[in-house]
PDB file of N, CA and C in Angstrom:
ATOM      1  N   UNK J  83       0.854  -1.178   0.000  1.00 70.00           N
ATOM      2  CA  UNK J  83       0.000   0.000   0.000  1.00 70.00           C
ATOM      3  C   UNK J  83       0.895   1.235   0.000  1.00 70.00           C
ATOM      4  N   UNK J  84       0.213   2.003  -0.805  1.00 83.00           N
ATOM      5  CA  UNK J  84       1.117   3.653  -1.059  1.00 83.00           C
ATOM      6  C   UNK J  84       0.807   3.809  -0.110  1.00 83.00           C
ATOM      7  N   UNK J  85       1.455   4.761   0.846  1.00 86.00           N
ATOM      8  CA  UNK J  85       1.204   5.693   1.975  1.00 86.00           C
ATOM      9  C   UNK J  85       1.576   7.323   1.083  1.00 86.00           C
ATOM     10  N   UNK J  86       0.908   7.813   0.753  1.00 93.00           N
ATOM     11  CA  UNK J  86       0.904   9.210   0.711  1.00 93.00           C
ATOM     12  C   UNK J  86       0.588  10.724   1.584  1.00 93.00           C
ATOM     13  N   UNK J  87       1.412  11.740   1.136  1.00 94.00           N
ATOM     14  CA  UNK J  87       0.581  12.661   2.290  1.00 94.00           C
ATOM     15  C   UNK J  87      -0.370  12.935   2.533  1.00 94.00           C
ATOM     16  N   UNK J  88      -1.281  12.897   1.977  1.00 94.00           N
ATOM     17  CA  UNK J  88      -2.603  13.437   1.844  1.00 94.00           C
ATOM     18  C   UNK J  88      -3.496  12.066   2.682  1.00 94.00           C
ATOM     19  N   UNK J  89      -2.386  11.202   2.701  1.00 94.00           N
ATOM     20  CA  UNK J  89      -3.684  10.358   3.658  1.00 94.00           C
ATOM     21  C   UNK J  89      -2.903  10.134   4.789  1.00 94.00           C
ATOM     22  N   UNK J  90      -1.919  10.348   4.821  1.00 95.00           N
ATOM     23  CA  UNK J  90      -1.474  10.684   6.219  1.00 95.00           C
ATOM     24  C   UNK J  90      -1.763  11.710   6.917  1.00 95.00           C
ATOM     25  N   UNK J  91      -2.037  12.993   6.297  1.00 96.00           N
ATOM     26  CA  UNK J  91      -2.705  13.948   6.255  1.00 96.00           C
ATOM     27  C   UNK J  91      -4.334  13.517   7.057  1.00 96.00           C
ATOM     28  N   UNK J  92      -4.973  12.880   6.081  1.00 96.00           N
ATOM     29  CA  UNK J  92      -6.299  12.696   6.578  1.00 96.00           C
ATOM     30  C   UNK J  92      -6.349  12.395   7.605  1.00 96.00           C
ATOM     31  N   UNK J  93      -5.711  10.977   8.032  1.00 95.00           N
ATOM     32  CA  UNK J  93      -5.758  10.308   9.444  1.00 95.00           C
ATOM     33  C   UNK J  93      -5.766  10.821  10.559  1.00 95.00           C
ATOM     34  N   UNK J  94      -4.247  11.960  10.404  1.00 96.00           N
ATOM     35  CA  UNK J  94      -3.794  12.894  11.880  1.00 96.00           C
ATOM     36  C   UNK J  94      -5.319  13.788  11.273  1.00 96.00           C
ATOM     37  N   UNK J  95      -6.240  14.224  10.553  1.00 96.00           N
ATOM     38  CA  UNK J  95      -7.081  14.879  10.760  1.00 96.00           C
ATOM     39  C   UNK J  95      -8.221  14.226  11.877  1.00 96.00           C
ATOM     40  N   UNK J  96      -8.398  12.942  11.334  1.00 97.00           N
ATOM     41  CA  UNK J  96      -9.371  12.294  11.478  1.00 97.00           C
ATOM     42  C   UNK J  96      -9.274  12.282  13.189  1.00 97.00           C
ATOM     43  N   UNK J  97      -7.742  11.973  13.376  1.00 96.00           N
ATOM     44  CA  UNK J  97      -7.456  11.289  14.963  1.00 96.00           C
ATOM     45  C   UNK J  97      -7.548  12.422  16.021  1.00 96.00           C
ATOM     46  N   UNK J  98      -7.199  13.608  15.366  1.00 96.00           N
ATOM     47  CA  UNK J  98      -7.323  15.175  15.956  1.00 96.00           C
ATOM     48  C   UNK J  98      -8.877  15.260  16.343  1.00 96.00           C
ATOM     49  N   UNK J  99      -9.813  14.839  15.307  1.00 96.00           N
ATOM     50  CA  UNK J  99     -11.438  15.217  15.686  1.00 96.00           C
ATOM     51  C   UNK J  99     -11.619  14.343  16.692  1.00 96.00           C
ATOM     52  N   UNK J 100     -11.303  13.283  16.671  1.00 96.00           N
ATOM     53  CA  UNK J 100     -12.138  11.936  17.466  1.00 96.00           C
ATOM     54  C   UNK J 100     -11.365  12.763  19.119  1.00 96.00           C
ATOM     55  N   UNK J 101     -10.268  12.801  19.038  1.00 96.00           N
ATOM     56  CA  UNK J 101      -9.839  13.405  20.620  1.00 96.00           C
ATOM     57  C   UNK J 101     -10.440  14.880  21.249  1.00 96.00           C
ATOM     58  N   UNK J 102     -10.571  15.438  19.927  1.00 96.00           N
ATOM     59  CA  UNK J 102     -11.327  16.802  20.283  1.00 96.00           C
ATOM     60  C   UNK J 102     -12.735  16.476  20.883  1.00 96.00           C
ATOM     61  N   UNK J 103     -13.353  16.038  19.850  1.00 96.00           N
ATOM     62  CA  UNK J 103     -15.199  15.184  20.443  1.00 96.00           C
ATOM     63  C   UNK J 103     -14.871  14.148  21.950  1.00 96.00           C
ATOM     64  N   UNK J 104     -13.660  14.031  22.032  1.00 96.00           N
ATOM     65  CA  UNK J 104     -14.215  12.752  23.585  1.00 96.00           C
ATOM     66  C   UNK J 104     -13.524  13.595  24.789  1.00 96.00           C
ATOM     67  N   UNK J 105     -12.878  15.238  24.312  1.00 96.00           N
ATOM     68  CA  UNK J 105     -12.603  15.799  25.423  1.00 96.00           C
ATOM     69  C   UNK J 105     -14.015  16.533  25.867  1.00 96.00           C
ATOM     70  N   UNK J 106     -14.355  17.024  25.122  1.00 96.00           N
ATOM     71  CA  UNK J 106     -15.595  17.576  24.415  1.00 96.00           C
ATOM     72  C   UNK J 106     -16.376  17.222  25.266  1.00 96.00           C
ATOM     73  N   UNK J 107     -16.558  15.666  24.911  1.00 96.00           N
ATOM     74  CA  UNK J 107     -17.784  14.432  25.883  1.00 96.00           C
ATOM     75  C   UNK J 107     -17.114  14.524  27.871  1.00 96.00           C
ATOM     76  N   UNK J 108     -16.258  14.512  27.626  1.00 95.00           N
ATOM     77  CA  UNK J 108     -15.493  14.397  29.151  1.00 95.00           C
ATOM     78  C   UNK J 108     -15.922  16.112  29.817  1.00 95.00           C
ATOM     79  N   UNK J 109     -15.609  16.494  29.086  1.00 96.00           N
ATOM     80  CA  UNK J 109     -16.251  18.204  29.860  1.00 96.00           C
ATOM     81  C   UNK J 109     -17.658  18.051  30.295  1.00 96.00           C
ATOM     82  N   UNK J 110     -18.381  17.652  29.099  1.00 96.00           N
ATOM     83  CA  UNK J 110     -19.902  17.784  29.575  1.00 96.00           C
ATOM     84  C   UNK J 110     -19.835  16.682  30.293  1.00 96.00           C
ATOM     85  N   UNK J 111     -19.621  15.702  31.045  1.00 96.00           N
ATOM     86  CA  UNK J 111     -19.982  14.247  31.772  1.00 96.00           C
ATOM     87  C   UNK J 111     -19.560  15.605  32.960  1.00 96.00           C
ATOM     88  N   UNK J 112     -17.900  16.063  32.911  1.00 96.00           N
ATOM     89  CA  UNK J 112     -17.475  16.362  34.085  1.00 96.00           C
ATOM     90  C   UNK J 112     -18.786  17.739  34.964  1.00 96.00           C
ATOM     91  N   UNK J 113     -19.208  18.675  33.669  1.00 96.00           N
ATOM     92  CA  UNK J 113     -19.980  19.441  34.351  1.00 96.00           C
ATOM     93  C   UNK J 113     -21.295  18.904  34.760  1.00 96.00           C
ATOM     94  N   UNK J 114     -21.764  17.642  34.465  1.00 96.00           N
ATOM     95  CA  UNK J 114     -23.176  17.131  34.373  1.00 96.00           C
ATOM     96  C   UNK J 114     -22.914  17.040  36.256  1.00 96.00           C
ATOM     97  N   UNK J 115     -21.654  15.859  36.232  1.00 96.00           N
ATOM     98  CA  UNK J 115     -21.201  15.261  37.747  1.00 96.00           C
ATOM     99  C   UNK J 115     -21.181  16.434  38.695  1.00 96.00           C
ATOM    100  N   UNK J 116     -21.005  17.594  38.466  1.00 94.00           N
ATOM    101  CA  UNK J 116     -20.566  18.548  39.006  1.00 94.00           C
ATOM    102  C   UNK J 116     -22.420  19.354  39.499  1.00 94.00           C
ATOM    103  N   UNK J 117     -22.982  19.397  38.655  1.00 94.00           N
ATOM    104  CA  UNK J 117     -24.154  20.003  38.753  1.00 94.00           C
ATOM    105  C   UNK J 117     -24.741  19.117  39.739  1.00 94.00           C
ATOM    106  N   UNK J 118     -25.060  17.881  39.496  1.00 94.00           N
ATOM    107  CA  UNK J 118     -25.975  16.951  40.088  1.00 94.00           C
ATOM    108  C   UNK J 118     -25.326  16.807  41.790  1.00 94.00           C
ATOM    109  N   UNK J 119     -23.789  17.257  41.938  1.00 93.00           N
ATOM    110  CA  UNK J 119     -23.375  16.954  43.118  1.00 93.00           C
ATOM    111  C   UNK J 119     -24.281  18.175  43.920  1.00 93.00           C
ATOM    112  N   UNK J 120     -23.844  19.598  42.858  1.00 89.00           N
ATOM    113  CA  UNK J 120     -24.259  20.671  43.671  1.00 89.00           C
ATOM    114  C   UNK J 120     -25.920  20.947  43.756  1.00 89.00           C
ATOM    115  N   UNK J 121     -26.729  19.981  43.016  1.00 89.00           N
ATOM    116  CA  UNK J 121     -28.055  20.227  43.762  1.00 89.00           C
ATOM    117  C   UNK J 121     -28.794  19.153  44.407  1.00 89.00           C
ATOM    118  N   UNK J 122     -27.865  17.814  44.509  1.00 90.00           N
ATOM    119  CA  UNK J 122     -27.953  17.143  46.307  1.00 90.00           C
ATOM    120  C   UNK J 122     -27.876  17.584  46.926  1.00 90.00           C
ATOM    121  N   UNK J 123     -26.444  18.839  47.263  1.00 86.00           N
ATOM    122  CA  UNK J 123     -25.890  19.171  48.173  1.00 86.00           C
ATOM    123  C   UNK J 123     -27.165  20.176  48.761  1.00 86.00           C
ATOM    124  N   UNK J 124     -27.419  21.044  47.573  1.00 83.00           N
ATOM    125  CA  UNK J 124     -28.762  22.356  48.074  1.00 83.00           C
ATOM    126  C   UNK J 124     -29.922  21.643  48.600  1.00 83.00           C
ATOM    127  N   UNK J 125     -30.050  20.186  48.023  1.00 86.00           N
ATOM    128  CA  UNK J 125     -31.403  19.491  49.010  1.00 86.00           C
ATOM    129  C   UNK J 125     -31.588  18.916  50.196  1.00 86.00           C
ATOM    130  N   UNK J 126     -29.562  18.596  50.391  1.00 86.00           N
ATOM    131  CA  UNK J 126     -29.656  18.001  51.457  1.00 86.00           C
ATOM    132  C   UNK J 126     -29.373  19.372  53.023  1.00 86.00           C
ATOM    133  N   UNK J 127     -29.010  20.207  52.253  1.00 82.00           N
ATOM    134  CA  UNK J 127     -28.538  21.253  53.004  1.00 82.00           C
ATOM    135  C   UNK J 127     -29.457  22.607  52.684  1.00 82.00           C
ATOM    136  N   UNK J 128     -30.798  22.760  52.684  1.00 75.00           N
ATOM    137  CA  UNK J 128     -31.343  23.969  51.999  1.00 75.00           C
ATOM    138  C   UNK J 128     -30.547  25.272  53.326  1.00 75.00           C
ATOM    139  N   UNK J 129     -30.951  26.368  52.766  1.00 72.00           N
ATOM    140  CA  UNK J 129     -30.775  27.418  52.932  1.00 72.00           C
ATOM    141  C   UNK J 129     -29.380  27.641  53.397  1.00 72.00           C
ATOM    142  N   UNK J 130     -28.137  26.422  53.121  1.00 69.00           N
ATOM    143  CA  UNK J 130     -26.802  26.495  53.266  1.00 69.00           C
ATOM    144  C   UNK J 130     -25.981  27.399  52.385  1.00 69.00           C
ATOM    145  N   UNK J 131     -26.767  27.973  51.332  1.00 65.00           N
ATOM    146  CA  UNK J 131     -25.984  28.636  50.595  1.00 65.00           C
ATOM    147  C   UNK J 131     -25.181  30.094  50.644  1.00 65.00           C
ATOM    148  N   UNK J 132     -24.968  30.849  49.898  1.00 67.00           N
ATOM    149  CA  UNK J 132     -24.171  32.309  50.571  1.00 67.00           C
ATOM    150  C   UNK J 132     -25.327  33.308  50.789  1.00 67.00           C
ATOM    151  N   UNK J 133     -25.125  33.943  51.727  1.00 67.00           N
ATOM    152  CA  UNK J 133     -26.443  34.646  52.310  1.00 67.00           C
ATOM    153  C   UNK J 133     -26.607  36.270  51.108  1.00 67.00           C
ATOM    154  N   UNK J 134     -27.894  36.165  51.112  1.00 70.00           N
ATOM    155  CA  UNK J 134     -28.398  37.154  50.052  1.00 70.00           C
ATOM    156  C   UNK J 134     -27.974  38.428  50.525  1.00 70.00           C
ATOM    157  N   UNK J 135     -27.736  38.888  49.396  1.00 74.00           N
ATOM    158  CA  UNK J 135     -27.318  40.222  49.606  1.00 74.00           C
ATOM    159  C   UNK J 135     -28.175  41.651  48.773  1.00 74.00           C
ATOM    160  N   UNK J 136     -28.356  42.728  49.071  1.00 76.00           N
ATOM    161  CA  UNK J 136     -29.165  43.709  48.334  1.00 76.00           C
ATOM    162  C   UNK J 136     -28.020  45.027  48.244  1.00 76.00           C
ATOM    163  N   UNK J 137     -27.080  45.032  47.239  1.00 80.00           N
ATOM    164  CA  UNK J 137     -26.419  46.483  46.978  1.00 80.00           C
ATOM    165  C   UNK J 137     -25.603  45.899  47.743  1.00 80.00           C
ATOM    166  N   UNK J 138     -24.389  44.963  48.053  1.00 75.00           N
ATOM    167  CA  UNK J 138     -23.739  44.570  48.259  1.00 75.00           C
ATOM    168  C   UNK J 138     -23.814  44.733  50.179  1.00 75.00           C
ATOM    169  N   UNK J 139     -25.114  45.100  50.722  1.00 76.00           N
ATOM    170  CA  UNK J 139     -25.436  44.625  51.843  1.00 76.00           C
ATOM    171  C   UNK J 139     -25.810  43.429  52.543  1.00 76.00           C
ATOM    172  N   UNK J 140     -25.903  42.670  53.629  1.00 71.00           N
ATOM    173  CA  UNK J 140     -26.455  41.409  53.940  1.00 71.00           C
ATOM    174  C   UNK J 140     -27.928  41.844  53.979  1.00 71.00           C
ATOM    175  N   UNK J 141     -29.132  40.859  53.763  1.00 68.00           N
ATOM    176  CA  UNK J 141     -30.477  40.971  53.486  1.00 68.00           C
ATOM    177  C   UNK J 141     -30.701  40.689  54.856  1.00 68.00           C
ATOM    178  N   UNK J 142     -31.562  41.407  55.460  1.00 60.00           N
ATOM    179  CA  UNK J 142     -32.186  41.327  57.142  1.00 60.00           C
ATOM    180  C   UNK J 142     -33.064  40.510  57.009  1.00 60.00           C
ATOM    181  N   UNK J 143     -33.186  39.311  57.856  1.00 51.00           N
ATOM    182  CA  UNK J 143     -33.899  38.269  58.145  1.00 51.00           C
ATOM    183  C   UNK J 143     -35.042  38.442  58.876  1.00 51.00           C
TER     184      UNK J 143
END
């Protein structure tokens, strides 16, 4: 089999997309894991979060 540039070319194209798309996939898994931790956490812990503020004052309870 010829090996030419143009398909050596292709391949490193081809192998460049497939790693780009499964970092791609790994970001969104990682932010999915990340979300779902942080709204157990708000159910298991309500009103644990940073206390409201109005004009960069604390909100009177």
């Amino acid at each position: 089999m010829n090996v030419t540039p143009e398909i050596v070319r292709a391949e490193m194209d081809h192998r460049i997309e497939r790693a780009r798309r499964s970092a791609e996939l790994g970001q969104a898994r990682a932010y999915r894991r990340a979300r779902r931790a942080l709204l157990r956490n708000a159910r298991e812990h309500p009103g644990s979060g940073p206390a409201a503020t109005v004009n960069g004052a604390p909100l009177a309870a």
